[in-house]
mmCIF file of C-alpha atoms in Angstrom:
data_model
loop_
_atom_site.group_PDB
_atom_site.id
_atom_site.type_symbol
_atom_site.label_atom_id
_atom_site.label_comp_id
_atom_site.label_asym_id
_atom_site.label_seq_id
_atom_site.Cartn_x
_atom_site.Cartn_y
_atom_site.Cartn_z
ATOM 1 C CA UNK A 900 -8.888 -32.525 9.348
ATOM 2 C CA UNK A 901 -7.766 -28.893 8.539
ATOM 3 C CA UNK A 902 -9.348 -26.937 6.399
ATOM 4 C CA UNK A 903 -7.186 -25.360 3.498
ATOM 5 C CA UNK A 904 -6.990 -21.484 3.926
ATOM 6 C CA UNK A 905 -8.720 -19.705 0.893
ATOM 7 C CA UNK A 906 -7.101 -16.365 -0.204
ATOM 8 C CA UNK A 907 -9.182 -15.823 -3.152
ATOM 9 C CA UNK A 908 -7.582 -13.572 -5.690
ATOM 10 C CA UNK A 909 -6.199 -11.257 -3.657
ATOM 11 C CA UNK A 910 -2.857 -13.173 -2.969
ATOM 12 C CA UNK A 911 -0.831 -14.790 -5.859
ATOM 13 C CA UNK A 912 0.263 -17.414 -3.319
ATOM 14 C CA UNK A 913 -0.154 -18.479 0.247
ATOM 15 C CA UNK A 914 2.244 -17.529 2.726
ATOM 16 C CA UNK A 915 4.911 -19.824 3.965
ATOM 17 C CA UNK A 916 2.884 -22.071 6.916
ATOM 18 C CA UNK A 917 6.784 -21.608 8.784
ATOM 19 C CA UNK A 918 7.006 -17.531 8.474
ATOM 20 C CA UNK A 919 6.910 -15.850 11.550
ATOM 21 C CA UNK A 920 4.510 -12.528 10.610
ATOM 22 C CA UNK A 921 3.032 -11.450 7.747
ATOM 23 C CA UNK A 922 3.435 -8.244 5.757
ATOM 24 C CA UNK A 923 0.658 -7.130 4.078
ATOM 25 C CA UNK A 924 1.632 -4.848 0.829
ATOM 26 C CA UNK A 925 -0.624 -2.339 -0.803
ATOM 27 C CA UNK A 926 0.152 -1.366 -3.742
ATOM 28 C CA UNK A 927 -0.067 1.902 -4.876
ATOM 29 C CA UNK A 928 -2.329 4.265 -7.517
ATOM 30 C CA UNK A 929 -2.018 2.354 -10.887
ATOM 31 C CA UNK A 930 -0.165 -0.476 -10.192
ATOM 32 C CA UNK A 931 -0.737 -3.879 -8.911
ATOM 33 C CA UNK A 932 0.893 -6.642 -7.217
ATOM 34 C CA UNK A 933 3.531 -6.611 -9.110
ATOM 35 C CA UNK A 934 5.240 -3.510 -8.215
ATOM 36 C CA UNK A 935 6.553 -5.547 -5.069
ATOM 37 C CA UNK A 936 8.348 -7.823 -7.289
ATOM 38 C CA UNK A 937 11.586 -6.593 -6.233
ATOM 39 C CA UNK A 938 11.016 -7.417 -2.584
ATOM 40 C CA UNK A 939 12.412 -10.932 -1.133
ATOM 41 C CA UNK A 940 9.592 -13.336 -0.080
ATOM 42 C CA UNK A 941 10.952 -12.826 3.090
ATOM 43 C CA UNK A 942 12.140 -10.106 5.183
ATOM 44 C CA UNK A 943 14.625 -10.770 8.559
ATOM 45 C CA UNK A 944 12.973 -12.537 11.207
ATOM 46 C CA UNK A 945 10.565 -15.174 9.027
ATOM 47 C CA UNK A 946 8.485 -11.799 7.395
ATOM 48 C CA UNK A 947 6.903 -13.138 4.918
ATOM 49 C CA UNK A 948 6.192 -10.667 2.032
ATOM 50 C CA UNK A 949 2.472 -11.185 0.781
ATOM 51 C CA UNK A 950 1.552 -8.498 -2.202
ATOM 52 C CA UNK A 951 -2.019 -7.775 -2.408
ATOM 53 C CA UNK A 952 -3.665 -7.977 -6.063
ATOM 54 C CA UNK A 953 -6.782 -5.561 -5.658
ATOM 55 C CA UNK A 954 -9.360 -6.268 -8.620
ATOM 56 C CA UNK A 955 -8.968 -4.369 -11.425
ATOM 57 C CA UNK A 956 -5.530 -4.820 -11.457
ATOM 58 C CA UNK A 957 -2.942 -7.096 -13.622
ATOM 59 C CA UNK A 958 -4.412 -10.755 -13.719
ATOM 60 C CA UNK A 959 -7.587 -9.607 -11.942
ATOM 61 C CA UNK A 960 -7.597 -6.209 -15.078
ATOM 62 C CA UNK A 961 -11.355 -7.935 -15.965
ATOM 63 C CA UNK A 962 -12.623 -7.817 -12.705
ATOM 64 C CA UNK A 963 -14.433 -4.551 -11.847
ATOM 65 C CA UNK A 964 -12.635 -2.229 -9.695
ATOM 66 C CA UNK A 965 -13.557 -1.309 -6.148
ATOM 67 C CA UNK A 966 -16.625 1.674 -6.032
ATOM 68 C CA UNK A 967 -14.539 3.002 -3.012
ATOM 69 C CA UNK A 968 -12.476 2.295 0.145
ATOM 70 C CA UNK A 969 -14.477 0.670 2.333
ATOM 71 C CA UNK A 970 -15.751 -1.935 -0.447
ATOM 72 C CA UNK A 971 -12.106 -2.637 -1.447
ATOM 73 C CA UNK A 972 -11.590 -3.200 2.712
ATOM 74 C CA UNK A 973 -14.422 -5.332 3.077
ATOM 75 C CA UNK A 974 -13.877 -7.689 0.171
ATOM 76 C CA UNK A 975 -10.480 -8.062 1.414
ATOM 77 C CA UNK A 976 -11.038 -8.347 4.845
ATOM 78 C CA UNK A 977 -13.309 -11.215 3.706
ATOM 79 C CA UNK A 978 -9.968 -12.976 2.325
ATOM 80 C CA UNK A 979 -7.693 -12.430 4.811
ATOM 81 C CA UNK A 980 -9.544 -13.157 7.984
ATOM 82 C CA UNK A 981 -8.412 -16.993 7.931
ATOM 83 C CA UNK A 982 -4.483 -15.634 7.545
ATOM 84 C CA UNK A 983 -5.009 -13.622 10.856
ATOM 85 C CA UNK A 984 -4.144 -16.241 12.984
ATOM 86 C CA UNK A 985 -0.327 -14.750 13.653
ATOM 87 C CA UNK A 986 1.559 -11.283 13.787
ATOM 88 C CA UNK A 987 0.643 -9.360 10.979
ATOM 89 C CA UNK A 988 1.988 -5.696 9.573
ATOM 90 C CA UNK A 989 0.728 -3.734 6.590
ATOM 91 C CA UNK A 990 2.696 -1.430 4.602
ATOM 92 C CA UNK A 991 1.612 0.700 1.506
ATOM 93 C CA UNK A 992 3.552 3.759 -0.186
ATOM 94 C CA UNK A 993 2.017 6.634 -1.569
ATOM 95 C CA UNK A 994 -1.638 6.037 -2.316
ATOM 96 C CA UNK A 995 -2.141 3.255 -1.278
ATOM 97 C CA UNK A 996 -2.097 4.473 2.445
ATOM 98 C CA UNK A 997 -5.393 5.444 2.573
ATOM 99 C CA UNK A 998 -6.402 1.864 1.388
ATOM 100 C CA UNK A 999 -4.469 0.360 4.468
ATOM 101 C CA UNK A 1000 -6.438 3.039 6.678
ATOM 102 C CA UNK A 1001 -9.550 1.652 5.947
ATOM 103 C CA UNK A 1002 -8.591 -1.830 6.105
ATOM 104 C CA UNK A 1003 -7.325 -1.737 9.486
ATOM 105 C CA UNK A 1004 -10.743 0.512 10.678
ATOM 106 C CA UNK A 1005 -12.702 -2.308 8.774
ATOM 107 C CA UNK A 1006 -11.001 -5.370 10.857
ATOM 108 C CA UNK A 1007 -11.277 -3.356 13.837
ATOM 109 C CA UNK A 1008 -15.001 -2.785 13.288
ATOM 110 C CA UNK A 1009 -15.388 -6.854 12.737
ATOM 111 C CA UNK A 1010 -13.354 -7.695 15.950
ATOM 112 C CA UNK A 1011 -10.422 -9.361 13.836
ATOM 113 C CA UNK A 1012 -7.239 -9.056 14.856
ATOM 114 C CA UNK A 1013 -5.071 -5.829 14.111
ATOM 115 C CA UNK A 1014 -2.367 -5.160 12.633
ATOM 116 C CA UNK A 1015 0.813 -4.933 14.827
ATOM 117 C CA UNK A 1016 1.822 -1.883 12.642
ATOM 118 C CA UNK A 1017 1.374 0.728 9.835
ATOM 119 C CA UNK A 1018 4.180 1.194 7.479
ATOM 120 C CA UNK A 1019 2.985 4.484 5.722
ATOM 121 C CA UNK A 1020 5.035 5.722 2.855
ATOM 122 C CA UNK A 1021 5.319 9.070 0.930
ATOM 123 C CA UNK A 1022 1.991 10.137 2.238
ATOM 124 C CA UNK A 1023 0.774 12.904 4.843
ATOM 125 C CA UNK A 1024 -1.829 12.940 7.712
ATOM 126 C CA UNK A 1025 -4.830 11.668 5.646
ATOM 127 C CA UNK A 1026 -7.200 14.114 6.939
ATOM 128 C CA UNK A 1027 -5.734 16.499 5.945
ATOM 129 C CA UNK A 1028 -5.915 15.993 2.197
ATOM 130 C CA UNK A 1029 -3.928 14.522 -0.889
ATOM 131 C CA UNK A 1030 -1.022 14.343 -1.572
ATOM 132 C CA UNK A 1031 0.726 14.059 -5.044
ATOM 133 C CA UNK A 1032 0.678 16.173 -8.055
ATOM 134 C CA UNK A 1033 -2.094 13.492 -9.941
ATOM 135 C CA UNK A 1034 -4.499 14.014 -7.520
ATOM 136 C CA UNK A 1035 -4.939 17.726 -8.234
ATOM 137 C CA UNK A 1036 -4.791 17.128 -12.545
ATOM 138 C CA UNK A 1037 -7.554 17.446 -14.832
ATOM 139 C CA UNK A 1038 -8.283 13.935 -15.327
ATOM 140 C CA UNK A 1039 -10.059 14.710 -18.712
ATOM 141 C CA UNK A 1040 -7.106 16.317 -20.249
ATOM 142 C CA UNK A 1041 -4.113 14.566 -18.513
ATOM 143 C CA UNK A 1042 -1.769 12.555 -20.146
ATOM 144 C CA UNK A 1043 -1.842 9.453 -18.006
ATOM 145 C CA UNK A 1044 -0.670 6.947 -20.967
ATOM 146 C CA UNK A 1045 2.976 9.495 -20.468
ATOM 147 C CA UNK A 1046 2.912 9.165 -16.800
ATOM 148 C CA UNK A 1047 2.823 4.987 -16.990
ATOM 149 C CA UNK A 1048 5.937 5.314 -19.625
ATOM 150 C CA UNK A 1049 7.871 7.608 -17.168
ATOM 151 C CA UNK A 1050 6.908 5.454 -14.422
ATOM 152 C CA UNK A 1051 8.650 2.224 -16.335
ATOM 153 C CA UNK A 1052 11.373 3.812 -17.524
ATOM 154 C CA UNK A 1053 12.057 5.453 -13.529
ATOM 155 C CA UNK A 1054 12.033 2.088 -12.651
ATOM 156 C CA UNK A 1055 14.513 0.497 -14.854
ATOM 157 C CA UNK A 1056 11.736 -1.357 -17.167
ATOM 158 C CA UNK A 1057 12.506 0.291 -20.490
ATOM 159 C CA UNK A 1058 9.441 1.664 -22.205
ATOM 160 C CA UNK A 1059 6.484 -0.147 -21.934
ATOM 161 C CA UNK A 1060 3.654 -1.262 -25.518
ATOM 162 C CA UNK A 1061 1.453 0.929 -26.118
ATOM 163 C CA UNK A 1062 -1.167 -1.248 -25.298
ATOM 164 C CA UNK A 1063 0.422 -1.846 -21.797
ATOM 165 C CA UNK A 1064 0.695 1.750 -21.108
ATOM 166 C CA UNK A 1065 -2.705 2.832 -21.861
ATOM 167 C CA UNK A 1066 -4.002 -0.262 -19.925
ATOM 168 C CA UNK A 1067 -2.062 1.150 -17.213
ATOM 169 C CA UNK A 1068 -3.544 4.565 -17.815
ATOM 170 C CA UNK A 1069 -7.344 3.470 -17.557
ATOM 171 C CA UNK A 1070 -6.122 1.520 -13.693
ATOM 172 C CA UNK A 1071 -4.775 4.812 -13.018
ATOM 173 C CA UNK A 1072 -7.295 6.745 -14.126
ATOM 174 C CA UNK A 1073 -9.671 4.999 -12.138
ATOM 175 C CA UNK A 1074 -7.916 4.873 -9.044
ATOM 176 C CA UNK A 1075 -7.477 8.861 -8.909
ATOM 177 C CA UNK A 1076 -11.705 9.032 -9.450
ATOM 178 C CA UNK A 1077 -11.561 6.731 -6.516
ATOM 179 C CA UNK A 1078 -8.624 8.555 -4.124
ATOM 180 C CA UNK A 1079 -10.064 12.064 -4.489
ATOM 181 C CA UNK A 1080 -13.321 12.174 -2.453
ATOM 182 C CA UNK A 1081 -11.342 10.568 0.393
ATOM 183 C CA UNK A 1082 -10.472 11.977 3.758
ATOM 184 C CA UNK A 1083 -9.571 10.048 7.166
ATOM 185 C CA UNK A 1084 -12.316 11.096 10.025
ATOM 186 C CA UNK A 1085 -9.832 12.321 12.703
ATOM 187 C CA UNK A 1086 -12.091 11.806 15.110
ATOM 188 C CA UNK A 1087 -11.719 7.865 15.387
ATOM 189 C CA UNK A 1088 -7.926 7.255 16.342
ATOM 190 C CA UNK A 1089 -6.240 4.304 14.351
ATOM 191 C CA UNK A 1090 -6.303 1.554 16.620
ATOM 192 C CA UNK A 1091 -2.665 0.379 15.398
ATOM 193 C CA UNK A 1092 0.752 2.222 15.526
ATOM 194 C CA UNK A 1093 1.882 3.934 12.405
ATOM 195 C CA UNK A 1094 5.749 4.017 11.073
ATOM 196 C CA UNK A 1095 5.562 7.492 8.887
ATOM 197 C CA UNK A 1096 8.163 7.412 6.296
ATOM 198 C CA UNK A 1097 9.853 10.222 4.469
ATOM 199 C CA UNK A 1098 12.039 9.879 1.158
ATOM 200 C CA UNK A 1099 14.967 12.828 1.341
ATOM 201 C CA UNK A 1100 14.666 13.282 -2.238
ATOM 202 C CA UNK A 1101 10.983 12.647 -3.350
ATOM 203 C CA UNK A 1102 9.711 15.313 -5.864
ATOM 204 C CA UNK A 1103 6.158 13.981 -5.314
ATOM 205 C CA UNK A 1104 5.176 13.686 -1.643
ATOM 206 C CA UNK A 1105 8.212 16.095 -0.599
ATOM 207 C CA UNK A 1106 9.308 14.788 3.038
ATOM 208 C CA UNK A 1107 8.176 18.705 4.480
ATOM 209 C CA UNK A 1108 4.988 17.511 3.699
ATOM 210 C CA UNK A 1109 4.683 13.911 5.281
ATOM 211 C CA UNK A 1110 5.020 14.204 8.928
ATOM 212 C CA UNK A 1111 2.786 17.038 10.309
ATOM 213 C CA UNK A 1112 -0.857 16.180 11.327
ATOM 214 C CA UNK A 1113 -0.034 12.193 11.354
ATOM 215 C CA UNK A 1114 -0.390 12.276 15.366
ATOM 216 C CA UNK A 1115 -3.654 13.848 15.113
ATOM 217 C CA UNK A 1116 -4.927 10.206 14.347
ATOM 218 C CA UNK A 1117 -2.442 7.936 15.450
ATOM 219 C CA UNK A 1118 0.353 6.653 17.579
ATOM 220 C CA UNK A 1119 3.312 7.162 15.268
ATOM 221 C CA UNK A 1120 6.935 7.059 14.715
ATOM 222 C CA UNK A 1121 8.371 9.085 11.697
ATOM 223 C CA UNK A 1122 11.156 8.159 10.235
ATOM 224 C CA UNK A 1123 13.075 9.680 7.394
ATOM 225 C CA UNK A 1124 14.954 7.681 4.552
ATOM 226 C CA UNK A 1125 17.599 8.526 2.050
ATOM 227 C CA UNK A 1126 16.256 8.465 -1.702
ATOM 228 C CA UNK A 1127 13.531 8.906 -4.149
ATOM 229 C CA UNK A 1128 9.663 8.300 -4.487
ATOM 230 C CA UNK A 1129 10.241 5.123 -6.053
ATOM 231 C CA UNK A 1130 12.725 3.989 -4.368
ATOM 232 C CA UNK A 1131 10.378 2.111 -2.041
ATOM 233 C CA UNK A 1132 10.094 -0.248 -4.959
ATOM 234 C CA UNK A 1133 13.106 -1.744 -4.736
ATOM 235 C CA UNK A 1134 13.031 -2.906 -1.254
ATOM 236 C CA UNK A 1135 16.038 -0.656 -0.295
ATOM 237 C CA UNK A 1136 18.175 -1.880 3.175
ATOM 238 C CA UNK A 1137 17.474 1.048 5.154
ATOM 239 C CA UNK A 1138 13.607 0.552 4.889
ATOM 240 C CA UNK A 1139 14.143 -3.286 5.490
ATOM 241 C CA UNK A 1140 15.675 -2.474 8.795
ATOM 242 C CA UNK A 1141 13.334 -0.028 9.548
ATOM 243 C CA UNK A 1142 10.580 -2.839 8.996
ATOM 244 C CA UNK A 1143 12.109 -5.485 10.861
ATOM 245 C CA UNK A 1144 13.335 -2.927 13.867
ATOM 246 C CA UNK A 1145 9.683 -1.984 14.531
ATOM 247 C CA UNK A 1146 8.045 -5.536 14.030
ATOM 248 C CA UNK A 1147 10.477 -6.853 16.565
ATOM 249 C CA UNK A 1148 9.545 -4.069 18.995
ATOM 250 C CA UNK A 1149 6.064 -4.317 18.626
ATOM 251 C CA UNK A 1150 6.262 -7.907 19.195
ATOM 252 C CA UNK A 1151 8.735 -7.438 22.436
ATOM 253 C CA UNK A 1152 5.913 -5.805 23.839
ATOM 254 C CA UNK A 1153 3.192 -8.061 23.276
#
């Protein structure tokens, strides 16, 4: 008899039994599963999308958040070991690249399988620092309630309740304490290929800034898009193709 896969929280549903490869998607600082919403469930070539719900976030806001990286990587390694049983990519934009690091170091460390690639967005070689103007604020003065209202309004939402916005504010707020003490260790090369993209008009990880240093840790490919920051969030064509083009590659030469 087979056993039903468990995905715990981390997972609003389970992936299609019939899709191809999964992709794996972070999501960034102060935001949860949600912000893949605009995404299709499936990408070309039976990609299933599966957005990651991190505790702390949206329907898990109760649930303590992680103390750092490697416990958020653990706990969800724990989760998505029984999933690992076909192709697999991850993908994050922004900050939630460094989350994605870790995850992939932690399955590597457990002998699980890897990744078949990276999709890193809007973020530079991560030892080299942070990137992002709210990584560099004074979190004790910063006006992080303002930042969630521009973010919904940037995004087409409107403006958000008060209460929403400075519930988004405290999950932003917390995962800034988290993101700042973090730096990759150069010294242990990623063990899976990275896809470094660029945005051509992103005011907040300009794309000067993205690709230099990324080889220091990593088989990569860089690749620069047409747009803004958040335009990852709405699943543009040109980063679809981008995705599918490199999964089908990486599975060519398997």
């Amino acid at each position: 008899m087979n056993t039903p896969v468990q995905t715990g929280k981390w997972l609003l549903r389970k992936p299609p039994d019939d899709s191809g490869s999964l992709l794996f998607c972070f999501p960034y600082a102060g935001v949860g599963a949600s912000s893949y919403r605009q995404w299709p469930q499936t990408l070309p070539d039976g990609i299933a999308v599966c957005a990651l719900q991190p505790p702390g976030r949206e329907n898990r806001f109760r649930e303590s958040a992680p103390a750092d990286h490697a416990g958020f990587a653990a706990d969800l390694v724990a989760q998505l070991a029984p999933l690992l049983d076909r192709p697999f990519a991850f993908i994050g934009h922004c900050g939630a690249v460094p989350f994605a690091l870790e995850t992939i170091l932690t399955l590597e460390d457990r002998g699980l399988p890897l990744p078949e690639r990276l999709f890193a967005s809007s973020w530079g070689a991560p030892h080299l620092g942070l990137y992002g103007a709210l990584n560099f604020v004074d979190l004790d003065t910063a006006d992080l309630a303002a930042e969630v209202r521009q973010r919904y309004r940037q995004t087409g939402q409107g403006e958000p309740p008060d209460e929403m916005a400075e519930l988004g504010a405290r999950v932003l707020r917390e995962d800034l304490v988290l993101q700042r003490p973090y730096r990759y260790d150069v010294t242990r090369r990623l063990p899976s290929p990275v896809t470094v993209i660029s945005w051509s008009q992103d005011d907040v990880v300009p794309p000067e800034t993205v690709a230099p240093g990324w080889a220091e840790c990593a088989d990569v490919r860089v690749v620069a898009l047409a747009g803004r920051h958040l335009d990852f969030l709405r699943c543009p064509k040109a980063l679809v193709e981008v995705v599918a083009r490199d999964l089908a590659r990486a599975g060519a030469t398997d």
